[in-house]
Amino acid sequence: MTTIDTVIVPEYVLQFVKGAERSILINGKREESSSGEFFDNYDPGTGQVIGRLARGNAADIDRAVRSAKRAFDSGWRDLKPGARARCLLSLAELVDENLEELATLETLDNGKPITESMYIDLAMTAEVFRYYGGWCTKFGGGVLPVSPAIGTAFAYTRQEPLGVIGAIVPWNFPALLLSWKLGPALAAGNTVVVKPSELTSLSTLRLAELALDAGFPPGVVNVVTGLGAEAGQALAEHHGVAKVTFTGSTATGRKILAASVGNLKQVTLELGGKSPNIIFADADLDTAVQGALLGIFMNQGQVCCAGSRAYVEESIYDTFIDKLNSAAAGIHLGHGLAEGSDMGPLVSATQQRRVLDFIGSGTAEGATLVCGGGTPEGDGYFVNPTIFTDVDDKMTIAQEEIFGPVLSVLAFKGENDVIARANASRYGLAAGIWTENLRRAHTVAAALQAGTVWINAYNMIDPAMPFGGYKESGFGRDLGADAMHAYTQTKAVWVGLD
Ligand code: NAD
């Protein structure tokens, strides 16, 4: 065992981190970047450099796309569905078997508590691969009842893979969001080039190795580590890529859409959010308080669907704030690998600065800071759990995605008021509703402009349920059967019978 500051990291995990310099995986072989350049990789819990990774560029992306195209043409696209299923199911097993190692890498890279990495991120990653392993043998076209104007015919559809998929992944759930893309893309018979976030590439590298062990042929899954503006942009522009699937910020989503026009590639965008979490006076208050905390403080608030605007009905506003405050006071910050940490650091110094600037704007624009607002003493990119009350809808902290542990609490009067205000956002990713009134729950759920609505729950995710946004939160859906359609194209086949 070796120590990074106060936390213990198993030696074999450290060896993997140190050996990650050959972090570009093309045709099953790990390589350095063709330029020979690297970038540093940080532990956000200490702020220390823990290794370096290959800085892939456009030439590396081009080699990876060619490798993926060769693998697509030379067998993967036509492999029997049962054989593809075995690869995905075997990968799910390998994730389970290596859960601790993968979760430790994730926490070292991202900062989140190891319990979240293990029991949420990586456990669900295995489930996503397992779920899409099941789809391989159950997804296809159909025979349709046709009445053509000319003659008689038998007609059927085929669901065919698109080709090479470019998967661009963010840093907040590196392994899990990769599985949302890899699972359906591979199940449908596509091959993939992954560009992980430059802040969190380690779990992707290990997962790509496990994919080889699981039986995926070399070239089916390729990885190019590097910076967004270089490797990411090159992947979005590449004419050999049939589709780009992207999760990340709305600003980057716009660049990716613009980059896709050269060959009119398909695009799925899962972008940012400013999700309302609505607490009616008739809610079970203690459960709603827990839901509000989970909604904003899970993963340090770096969650695209974070419930960052809590709308609380006027008559319970003060009671709710009291309960929320005392619950938030019990949250223990610490290194993600240290025992007893409820919340880890933010992912980077840049993200910490950005969140602290938003907190500054909340105070400057007249909101009341009732909890947190600063950083604890010591190293690492921590921000204390922060709650603002007396927030107005027009304030920056009520409008902009902060992507940190900052909750804005707003008072409302009745259903119509809260529906209008909840919808007055350019985003539409998710929403929460807390009420014991059945009619109200479903009426409000129908009226909210959001891709996901949770009633008396928050942050529930399952591989079977589609996930994606309305408005500037993006388009297309990850997960569920929707994603199988998103990674295939329909061919109509006619057979003349006259
Ligand atoms: P980001 O947009 O900065 O980066 C995401 C990925 O895009 C990274 O791999 C990055 O290297 C790459 N990238 C950056 N510039 C690029 C470019 N010009 N061309 C191609 N690729 C480029 O986002 P982030 O900071 O990593 O993640 C946080 C954001 O992601 C938040 O805004 C959050 O809301 C959003 N997010 C959305 C969802 C969702 O499902 N809707 C899920 C998680 C995160």
Coordinates of C-alpha atoms and ligand atoms in Angstrom, one line a residue:
M1 CA 0.0 0.0 0.0
T2 CA 1.2 3.5 -0.8
T3 CA 0.0 6.8 0.6
I4 CA -1.2 9.9 -1.3
D5 CA -1.3 12.3 1.6
T6 CA -3.7 10.8 4.1
V7 CA -5.4 8.3 1.9
I8 CA -4.4 4.8 1.0
V9 CA -4.3 3.8 -2.6
P10 CA -3.5 0.2 -3.5
E11 CA -0.1 -0.2 -5.2
Y12 CA -1.6 -1.9 -8.3
V13 CA -3.9 1.1 -8.9
L14 CA -1.0 3.5 -8.6
Q15 CA 0.9 1.4 -11.1
F16 CA -2.0 1.7 -13.5
V17 CA -2.1 5.5 -13.0
K18 CA 1.7 5.8 -13.6
G19 CA 1.6 3.6 -16.6
A20 CA -1.2 5.4 -18.2
E21 CA 1.0 7.6 -20.4
R22 CA 0.4 5.3 -23.4
S23 CA -3.2 6.3 -23.1
I24 CA -4.3 6.2 -26.7
L25 CA -5.8 2.8 -27.7
I26 CA -6.0 2.1 -31.4
N27 CA -6.7 -1.3 -32.8
G28 CA -6.2 -2.9 -29.4
K29 CA -2.7 -1.4 -28.8
R30 CA -1.8 1.3 -26.3
E31 CA 0.3 4.1 -27.7
E32 CA 1.6 7.6 -27.0
S33 CA 0.4 10.5 -29.0
S34 CA 1.9 10.9 -32.5
S35 CA 3.2 14.3 -31.4
G36 CA 4.9 12.8 -28.3
E37 CA 3.1 15.4 -26.1
F38 CA 1.4 14.8 -22.8
F39 CA -0.8 16.6 -20.3
D40 CA -0.9 16.4 -16.5
N41 CA -3.6 14.5 -14.6
Y42 CA -4.6 15.7 -11.1
D43 CA -6.1 14.2 -8.0
P44 CA -8.7 16.9 -7.2
G45 CA -8.7 15.8 -3.5
T46 CA -5.1 17.0 -3.0
G47 CA -4.5 19.2 -6.1
Q48 CA -1.4 17.0 -6.8
V49 CA -0.3 15.7 -10.2
I50 CA -0.8 11.9 -10.2
G51 CA 0.3 11.1 -13.7
R52 CA 0.3 12.3 -17.3
L53 CA -1.7 11.2 -20.3
A54 CA -1.0 11.3 -24.1
R55 CA -2.2 14.5 -25.7
G56 CA -3.9 13.1 -28.8
N57 CA -4.4 15.3 -31.8
A58 CA -6.2 15.3 -35.2
A59 CA -3.7 12.7 -36.6
D60 CA -4.4 10.3 -33.7
I61 CA -8.1 10.8 -34.2
D62 CA -7.7 10.0 -37.9
R63 CA -5.9 6.8 -37.1
A64 CA -8.5 5.8 -34.5
V65 CA -11.4 6.4 -36.9
R66 CA -9.7 4.3 -39.6
S67 CA -9.1 1.5 -37.1
A68 CA -12.8 1.7 -36.1
K69 CA -13.9 1.7 -39.8
R70 CA -11.7 -1.4 -40.5
A71 CA -13.2 -3.2 -37.5
F72 CA -16.7 -2.3 -38.6
D73 CA -16.2 -3.5 -42.2
S74 CA -14.2 -6.6 -41.4
G75 CA -16.8 -8.4 -39.3
W76 CA -18.2 -6.5 -36.3
R77 CA -21.2 -5.2 -38.2
D78 CA -22.2 -8.6 -39.5
L79 CA -21.4 -10.6 -36.3
K80 CA -24.3 -12.6 -35.1
P81 CA -26.4 -10.7 -32.5
G82 CA -25.7 -13.5 -29.9
A83 CA -22.0 -13.1 -30.3
R84 CA -22.3 -9.3 -29.7
A85 CA -24.5 -10.1 -26.6
R86 CA -21.8 -12.4 -25.2
C87 CA -19.2 -9.6 -25.4
L88 CA -21.4 -7.1 -23.7
L89 CA -22.5 -9.5 -21.0
S90 CA -18.9 -10.6 -20.4
L91 CA -17.9 -6.9 -20.1
A92 CA -20.6 -6.4 -17.5
E93 CA -19.2 -9.3 -15.5
L94 CA -15.6 -7.9 -15.8
V95 CA -16.8 -4.5 -14.5
D96 CA -18.4 -6.3 -11.5
E97 CA -15.2 -8.3 -10.9
N98 CA -13.0 -5.2 -11.1
L99 CA -15.4 -2.9 -9.3
E100 CA -13.0 -1.8 -6.6
E101 CA -10.2 -1.0 -8.9
L102 CA -12.4 0.9 -11.4
A103 CA -14.1 2.9 -8.5
T104 CA -10.7 3.8 -7.0
L105 CA -9.5 5.1 -10.4
E106 CA -12.8 7.1 -10.7
T107 CA -12.5 8.7 -7.3
L108 CA -8.8 9.5 -7.7
D109 CA -9.6 11.2 -11.0
N110 CA -13.0 12.9 -10.3
G111 CA -12.9 13.3 -6.5
K112 CA -16.3 11.8 -5.7
P113 CA -16.6 9.6 -2.6
I114 CA -15.6 6.0 -3.2
T115 CA -19.0 4.8 -2.0
E116 CA -20.6 6.8 -4.9
S117 CA -18.0 5.5 -7.4
M118 CA -18.6 1.9 -6.3
Y119 CA -22.3 1.6 -5.6
I120 CA -23.6 4.2 -8.1
D121 CA -21.2 4.9 -11.0
L122 CA -19.5 1.5 -11.5
A123 CA -22.3 -0.7 -10.3
M124 CA -24.7 1.0 -12.8
T125 CA -22.0 0.9 -15.5
A126 CA -22.1 -2.9 -15.3
E127 CA -25.9 -2.9 -15.4
V128 CA -26.0 -0.7 -18.5
F129 CA -23.7 -3.1 -20.4
R130 CA -25.9 -6.0 -19.1
Y131 CA -29.1 -4.3 -20.2
Y132 CA -27.8 -3.6 -23.8
G133 CA -26.3 -7.1 -24.0
G134 CA -30.0 -8.2 -23.7
W135 CA -31.0 -5.9 -26.6
C136 CA -28.7 -7.4 -29.2
T137 CA -30.9 -10.4 -29.7
K138 CA -34.2 -8.6 -29.4
F139 CA -33.9 -5.5 -31.6
G140 CA -34.8 -5.6 -35.2
G141 CA -37.2 -4.5 -37.9
G142 CA -40.6 -5.8 -38.8
V143 CA -42.8 -7.1 -41.6
L144 CA -45.3 -4.3 -42.5
P145 CA -48.8 -4.5 -44.0
V146 CA -48.3 -2.6 -47.3
S147 CA -50.7 -1.7 -50.2
P148 CA -48.5 -0.2 -53.0
A149 CA -50.2 1.5 -55.9
I150 CA -48.2 -0.6 -58.3
G151 CA -48.4 -4.4 -57.9
T152 CA -48.3 -6.5 -54.7
A153 CA -45.4 -6.8 -52.4
F154 CA -43.9 -8.3 -49.2
A155 CA -42.1 -5.5 -47.3
Y156 CA -39.9 -5.5 -44.2
T157 CA -37.5 -3.2 -42.4
R158 CA -34.0 -3.8 -41.1
Q159 CA -32.3 -1.8 -38.3
E160 CA -28.7 -1.4 -39.5
P161 CA -25.8 0.1 -37.6
L162 CA -24.5 3.6 -38.6
G163 CA -20.8 2.9 -38.7
V164 CA -18.1 4.6 -36.6
I165 CA -19.5 6.5 -33.6
G166 CA -17.6 9.3 -32.0
A167 CA -18.3 9.4 -28.2
I168 CA -17.3 12.6 -26.4
V169 CA -17.7 12.2 -22.6
P170 CA -17.6 14.7 -19.7
W171 CA -15.9 14.4 -16.3
N172 CA -18.8 14.2 -13.9
F173 CA -19.7 10.5 -14.4
P174 CA -16.8 9.3 -16.7
A175 CA -17.4 5.5 -16.7
L176 CA -21.2 5.6 -16.3
L177 CA -21.8 8.1 -19.1
L178 CA -19.4 6.2 -21.3
S179 CA -21.5 3.0 -20.8
W180 CA -24.6 5.0 -21.9
K181 CA -22.9 5.5 -25.2
L182 CA -20.9 2.3 -25.6
G183 CA -23.7 0.0 -24.6
P184 CA -26.3 0.8 -27.3
A185 CA -23.7 1.7 -29.9
L186 CA -21.9 -1.7 -29.7
A187 CA -25.2 -3.7 -29.2
A188 CA -26.4 -2.2 -32.5
G189 CA -23.2 -3.3 -34.3
N190 CA -21.3 0.0 -34.5
T191 CA -17.7 0.6 -33.7
V192 CA -16.5 3.5 -31.5
V193 CA -13.8 6.1 -31.0
V194 CA -14.0 7.6 -27.4
K195 CA -12.6 11.0 -26.4
P196 CA -12.8 11.0 -22.6
S197 CA -12.6 14.3 -20.7
E198 CA -9.0 15.4 -20.2
L199 CA -9.8 15.7 -16.5
T200 CA -11.0 12.1 -16.0
S201 CA -9.6 9.6 -18.6
L202 CA -8.4 6.7 -16.3
S203 CA -11.6 4.7 -15.9
T204 CA -12.2 4.9 -19.7
L205 CA -8.7 3.4 -20.3
R206 CA -9.3 0.6 -17.9
L207 CA -12.8 -0.1 -19.3
A208 CA -11.4 -0.2 -22.9
E209 CA -8.8 -2.8 -21.7
L210 CA -11.6 -4.9 -20.1
A211 CA -13.5 -4.7 -23.4
L212 CA -10.6 -6.4 -25.1
D213 CA -10.6 -9.1 -22.3
A214 CA -14.4 -9.4 -22.8
G215 CA -13.9 -10.5 -26.4
F216 CA -14.5 -7.3 -28.4
P217 CA -12.2 -7.5 -31.4
P218 CA -9.3 -4.9 -31.6
G219 CA -10.6 -1.7 -33.2
V220 CA -14.2 -2.0 -32.1
V221 CA -13.5 0.3 -29.1
N222 CA -10.7 2.9 -29.6
V223 CA -9.7 5.7 -27.2
V224 CA -8.0 9.0 -27.9
T225 CA -7.1 11.0 -24.8
G226 CA -6.6 14.7 -25.3
L227 CA -8.0 18.2 -25.0
G228 CA -11.5 19.1 -26.2
A229 CA -10.5 21.8 -28.6
E230 CA -7.9 19.4 -30.3
A231 CA -8.9 15.8 -30.1
G232 CA -12.6 16.4 -29.4
Q233 CA -13.0 19.0 -32.2
A234 CA -11.2 16.7 -34.6
L235 CA -13.5 13.8 -33.8
A236 CA -16.6 16.0 -34.2
E237 CA -15.3 17.2 -37.6
H238 CA -14.0 13.8 -39.0
H239 CA -15.8 12.7 -42.2
G240 CA -15.3 9.1 -41.4
V241 CA -17.6 9.4 -38.3
A242 CA -21.2 8.6 -38.9
K243 CA -22.5 10.0 -35.6
V244 CA -21.3 12.0 -32.6
T245 CA -22.8 11.3 -29.3
F246 CA -21.9 14.1 -26.8
T247 CA -22.5 14.8 -23.2
G248 CA -21.2 18.0 -21.8
S249 CA -21.9 21.7 -21.6
T250 CA -24.4 23.6 -23.9
A251 CA -21.5 25.8 -25.1
T252 CA -19.5 22.8 -26.4
G253 CA -22.7 21.2 -27.7
R254 CA -23.1 24.2 -30.1
K255 CA -19.5 23.7 -31.3
I256 CA -20.0 20.1 -31.9
L257 CA -23.2 20.7 -33.9
A258 CA -21.4 23.2 -36.1
A259 CA -18.5 20.8 -36.6
S260 CA -20.9 18.0 -37.7
V261 CA -22.1 19.8 -40.8
G262 CA -19.2 18.8 -43.1
N263 CA -20.5 15.3 -43.7
L264 CA -23.9 15.8 -42.1
K265 CA -23.2 13.3 -39.4
Q266 CA -25.9 12.5 -36.9
V267 CA -25.6 14.1 -33.5
T268 CA -27.0 13.4 -30.0
L269 CA -26.5 16.2 -27.5
E270 CA -27.0 15.7 -23.7
L271 CA -26.3 19.1 -22.3
G272 CA -26.7 21.3 -19.2
G273 CA -29.6 22.0 -17.0
K274 CA -31.0 24.3 -14.3
S275 CA -33.6 21.8 -13.0
P276 CA -36.5 22.9 -10.6
N277 CA -37.2 20.8 -7.6
I278 CA -40.7 21.7 -6.5
I279 CA -41.9 21.2 -2.9
F280 CA -45.6 21.6 -2.3
A281 CA -46.9 22.3 1.2
D282 CA -48.7 18.9 1.3
A283 CA -45.4 17.0 0.7
D284 CA -43.9 14.6 3.3
L285 CA -41.4 17.3 4.4
D286 CA -38.7 15.1 5.8
T287 CA -38.5 13.0 2.7
A288 CA -38.6 16.2 0.5
V289 CA -35.7 17.7 2.5
Q290 CA -33.6 14.5 1.8
G291 CA -34.7 14.7 -1.8
A292 CA -33.6 18.4 -2.1
L293 CA -30.2 17.5 -0.6
L294 CA -29.7 14.5 -2.8
G295 CA -30.8 16.6 -5.8
I296 CA -28.1 19.3 -5.2
F297 CA -25.2 17.8 -3.3
M298 CA -24.8 14.4 -4.9
N299 CA -21.5 14.3 -6.8
Q300 CA -20.7 17.8 -5.3
G301 CA -23.6 19.2 -7.4
Q302 CA -21.7 18.4 -10.6
V303 CA -24.7 16.6 -12.1
C304 CA -26.4 17.8 -15.3
C305 CA -29.9 17.1 -13.8
A306 CA -29.0 18.6 -10.4
G307 CA -32.1 20.1 -8.7
S308 CA -30.4 23.5 -8.3
R309 CA -33.6 25.6 -8.1
A310 CA -35.7 24.5 -5.1
Y311 CA -39.2 26.0 -5.3
V312 CA -40.8 25.8 -1.9
E313 CA -44.5 26.7 -1.3
E314 CA -44.8 29.9 0.8
S315 CA -46.6 28.4 3.8
I316 CA -43.8 25.9 4.5
Y317 CA -40.9 28.0 3.4
D318 CA -39.4 28.8 6.8
T319 CA -39.9 25.3 8.2
F320 CA -38.3 23.8 5.1
I321 CA -35.3 26.0 5.2
D322 CA -34.7 25.2 8.9
K323 CA -34.8 21.5 8.2
L324 CA -32.7 21.8 5.1
N325 CA -30.1 23.8 7.0
S326 CA -29.7 21.4 9.8
A327 CA -29.5 18.4 7.4
A328 CA -26.8 20.2 5.3
A329 CA -24.7 21.0 8.4
G330 CA -24.2 17.2 8.8
I331 CA -22.5 16.8 5.5
H332 CA -18.9 15.8 6.0
L333 CA -16.4 17.0 3.3
G334 CA -13.2 15.0 2.7
H335 CA -11.0 13.2 0.2
G336 CA -13.1 10.8 -1.8
L337 CA -10.9 7.9 -0.7
A338 CA -10.9 8.9 3.0
E339 CA -13.4 7.1 5.3
G340 CA -16.5 9.0 6.2
S341 CA -16.5 11.5 3.4
D342 CA -20.0 12.4 2.3
M343 CA -18.8 14.9 -0.3
G344 CA -15.6 15.2 -2.2
P345 CA -13.8 18.1 -4.0
L346 CA -14.9 19.6 -7.2
V347 CA -13.1 18.2 -10.3
S348 CA -10.6 21.0 -10.9
A349 CA -9.2 24.3 -9.7
T350 CA -11.1 26.0 -12.6
Q351 CA -14.4 24.5 -11.6
Q352 CA -13.8 25.5 -8.0
R353 CA -13.1 29.1 -9.1
R354 CA -16.2 29.1 -11.3
V355 CA -18.4 28.0 -8.5
L356 CA -17.0 30.5 -6.0
D357 CA -17.6 33.3 -8.5
F358 CA -21.3 32.2 -8.8
I359 CA -21.5 32.2 -5.0
G360 CA -20.1 35.8 -5.0
S361 CA -22.7 36.8 -7.6
G362 CA -25.5 35.4 -5.3
T363 CA -24.4 37.6 -2.4
A364 CA -23.8 40.6 -4.6
E365 CA -27.3 40.3 -6.2
G366 CA -29.0 40.2 -2.8
A367 CA -29.7 36.6 -2.0
T368 CA -29.2 35.5 1.6
L369 CA -26.4 33.0 2.2
V370 CA -27.7 30.6 5.0
C371 CA -25.1 27.9 4.7
G372 CA -21.6 27.3 3.3
G373 CA -20.4 29.8 0.7
G374 CA -16.6 29.2 1.0
T375 CA -13.9 26.6 1.0
P376 CA -12.7 24.5 3.9
E377 CA -9.0 24.8 5.0
G378 CA -6.5 22.6 3.4
D379 CA -5.6 21.3 -0.1
G380 CA -7.9 20.1 -2.8
Y381 CA -10.7 21.8 -4.8
F382 CA -13.4 21.7 -2.1
V383 CA -16.4 24.0 -1.8
N384 CA -18.7 23.9 1.2
P385 CA -22.3 22.8 0.7
T386 CA -24.0 26.2 0.0
I387 CA -27.6 27.3 0.3
F388 CA -29.1 30.7 -0.7
T389 CA -32.6 31.8 0.3
D390 CA -34.5 34.9 -0.8
V391 CA -33.5 34.1 -4.4
D392 CA -35.3 35.9 -7.2
D393 CA -35.8 34.2 -10.6
K394 CA -33.8 36.8 -12.4
M395 CA -30.6 36.4 -10.3
T396 CA -27.6 34.8 -11.9
I397 CA -27.7 31.9 -9.4
A398 CA -31.3 31.1 -10.5
Q399 CA -30.6 31.3 -14.2
E400 CA -27.1 29.8 -14.9
E401 CA -26.0 26.2 -14.5
I402 CA -23.4 26.4 -11.6
F403 CA -22.4 22.7 -11.7
G404 CA -21.4 22.8 -8.0
P405 CA -22.9 22.4 -4.5
V406 CA -25.0 25.5 -4.6
L407 CA -28.8 25.5 -4.0
S408 CA -31.1 28.4 -4.7
V409 CA -34.3 28.3 -2.7
L410 CA -37.3 30.3 -4.1
A411 CA -40.8 30.8 -2.6
F412 CA -43.9 30.2 -4.7
K413 CA -47.7 30.6 -4.4
G414 CA -49.7 27.7 -6.0
E415 CA -49.5 25.4 -9.0
N416 CA -49.8 28.0 -11.8
D417 CA -47.1 30.3 -10.4
V418 CA -44.6 27.5 -10.0
I419 CA -45.2 25.9 -13.3
A420 CA -44.6 29.2 -15.2
R421 CA -41.5 30.0 -13.2
A422 CA -40.1 26.4 -13.4
N423 CA -40.5 26.5 -17.2
A424 CA -39.0 30.0 -17.5
S425 CA -35.5 28.6 -18.2
R426 CA -33.6 28.0 -21.4
Y427 CA -32.9 24.5 -20.1
G428 CA -35.2 21.5 -19.8
L429 CA -33.4 18.5 -18.5
A430 CA -35.2 17.4 -15.4
A431 CA -37.6 18.4 -12.6
G432 CA -38.7 17.1 -9.2
I433 CA -42.2 17.3 -7.6
W434 CA -42.9 16.6 -4.0
T435 CA -46.6 16.3 -3.1
E436 CA -49.0 13.8 -1.6
N437 CA -51.8 14.9 -4.0
L438 CA -52.1 12.5 -6.9
R439 CA -54.0 14.8 -9.3
R440 CA -51.5 17.6 -8.7
A441 CA -48.5 15.3 -9.2
H442 CA -49.5 14.2 -12.6
T443 CA -50.9 17.6 -13.8
V444 CA -47.7 19.3 -12.9
A445 CA -45.6 16.5 -14.4
A446 CA -47.4 17.0 -17.7
A447 CA -46.9 20.7 -17.6
L448 CA -43.2 20.8 -16.9
Q449 CA -40.9 21.2 -19.9
A450 CA -38.3 18.6 -18.9
G451 CA -37.0 15.3 -20.3
T452 CA -37.3 13.6 -16.9
V453 CA -39.8 14.3 -14.1
W454 CA -39.4 12.7 -10.7
I455 CA -42.4 12.6 -8.4
N456 CA -41.5 12.1 -4.7
A457 CA -38.0 11.1 -5.8
Y458 CA -34.9 12.6 -7.3
N459 CA -31.9 11.4 -9.4
M460 CA -33.4 8.0 -10.0
I461 CA -31.9 6.4 -13.2
D462 CA -32.3 3.0 -14.8
P463 CA -30.9 1.6 -18.1
A464 CA -34.5 1.0 -19.3
M465 CA -35.6 4.7 -18.9
P466 CA -34.7 7.2 -21.6
F467 CA -32.7 10.2 -20.5
G468 CA -32.3 13.5 -22.3
G469 CA -33.3 17.1 -22.5
Y470 CA -35.9 19.6 -23.8
K471 CA -34.9 23.0 -25.1
E472 CA -31.2 23.9 -24.8
S473 CA -30.5 20.8 -22.7
G474 CA -30.1 19.0 -26.0
F475 CA -31.8 16.5 -28.2
G476 CA -31.9 12.7 -28.7
R477 CA -32.1 10.3 -25.8
D478 CA -29.6 8.1 -24.0
L479 CA -30.7 4.7 -22.5
G480 CA -33.7 2.6 -23.0
A481 CA -35.0 1.4 -26.4
D482 CA -34.7 5.0 -27.6
A483 CA -30.9 4.6 -27.7
M484 CA -31.1 1.5 -29.8
H485 CA -33.0 3.5 -32.4
A486 CA -30.5 6.4 -32.0
Y487 CA -27.5 4.1 -33.0
T488 CA -29.3 2.4 -36.0
Q489 CA -30.8 3.5 -39.3
T490 CA -33.9 1.9 -40.8
K491 CA -33.7 0.2 -44.2
A492 CA -37.0 -0.5 -46.1
V493 CA -36.8 -3.7 -48.2
W494 CA -39.5 -4.4 -50.9
V495 CA -40.1 -7.8 -52.5
G496 CA -42.3 -7.7 -55.6
L497 CA -44.8 -10.6 -55.6
D498 CA -46.4 -10.2 -59.1
Ligands
NAD1 P1 -17.5 20.3 -21.6 O1 -18.5 20.6 -22.6 O2 -16.4 21.2 -21.3 O3 -16.6 18.9 -22.0 C1 -17.3 17.7 -22.4 C2 -16.4 17.0 -23.3 O4 -16.3 17.7 -24.5 C3 -15.0 16.8 -22.8 O5 -14.5 15.5 -23.2 C4 -14.2 17.8 -23.6 O6 -12.8 17.5 -23.7 C5 -14.9 17.9 -24.9 N1 -14.8 19.1 -25.6 C6 -14.6 20.4 -25.1 N2 -14.5 21.2 -26.2 C7 -14.7 20.5 -27.3 C8 -14.8 20.9 -28.7 N3 -14.6 22.1 -29.1 N4 -15.1 19.9 -29.6 C9 -15.3 18.7 -29.2 N5 -15.2 18.3 -27.9 C10 -14.9 19.2 -27.0 O7 -18.3 19.8 -20.4 P2 -17.7 19.3 -19.0 O8 -17.2 20.5 -18.3 O9 -16.8 18.2 -19.2 O10 -19.0 18.7 -18.3 C11 -19.9 19.5 -17.6 C12 -21.1 19.9 -18.5 O11 -21.7 18.7 -19.0 C13 -22.2 20.5 -17.7 O12 -22.6 21.7 -18.4 C14 -23.3 19.5 -17.6 O13 -24.5 20.0 -17.4 C15 -23.1 18.7 -18.8 N6 -23.6 17.4 -18.6 C16 -24.8 17.0 -19.2 C17 -25.3 15.7 -19.1 C18 -26.6 15.3 -19.7 O14 -26.9 14.1 -19.8 N7 -27.4 16.2 -20.3 C19 -24.6 14.8 -18.3 C20 -23.4 15.2 -17.7 C21 -22.9 16.5 -17.9

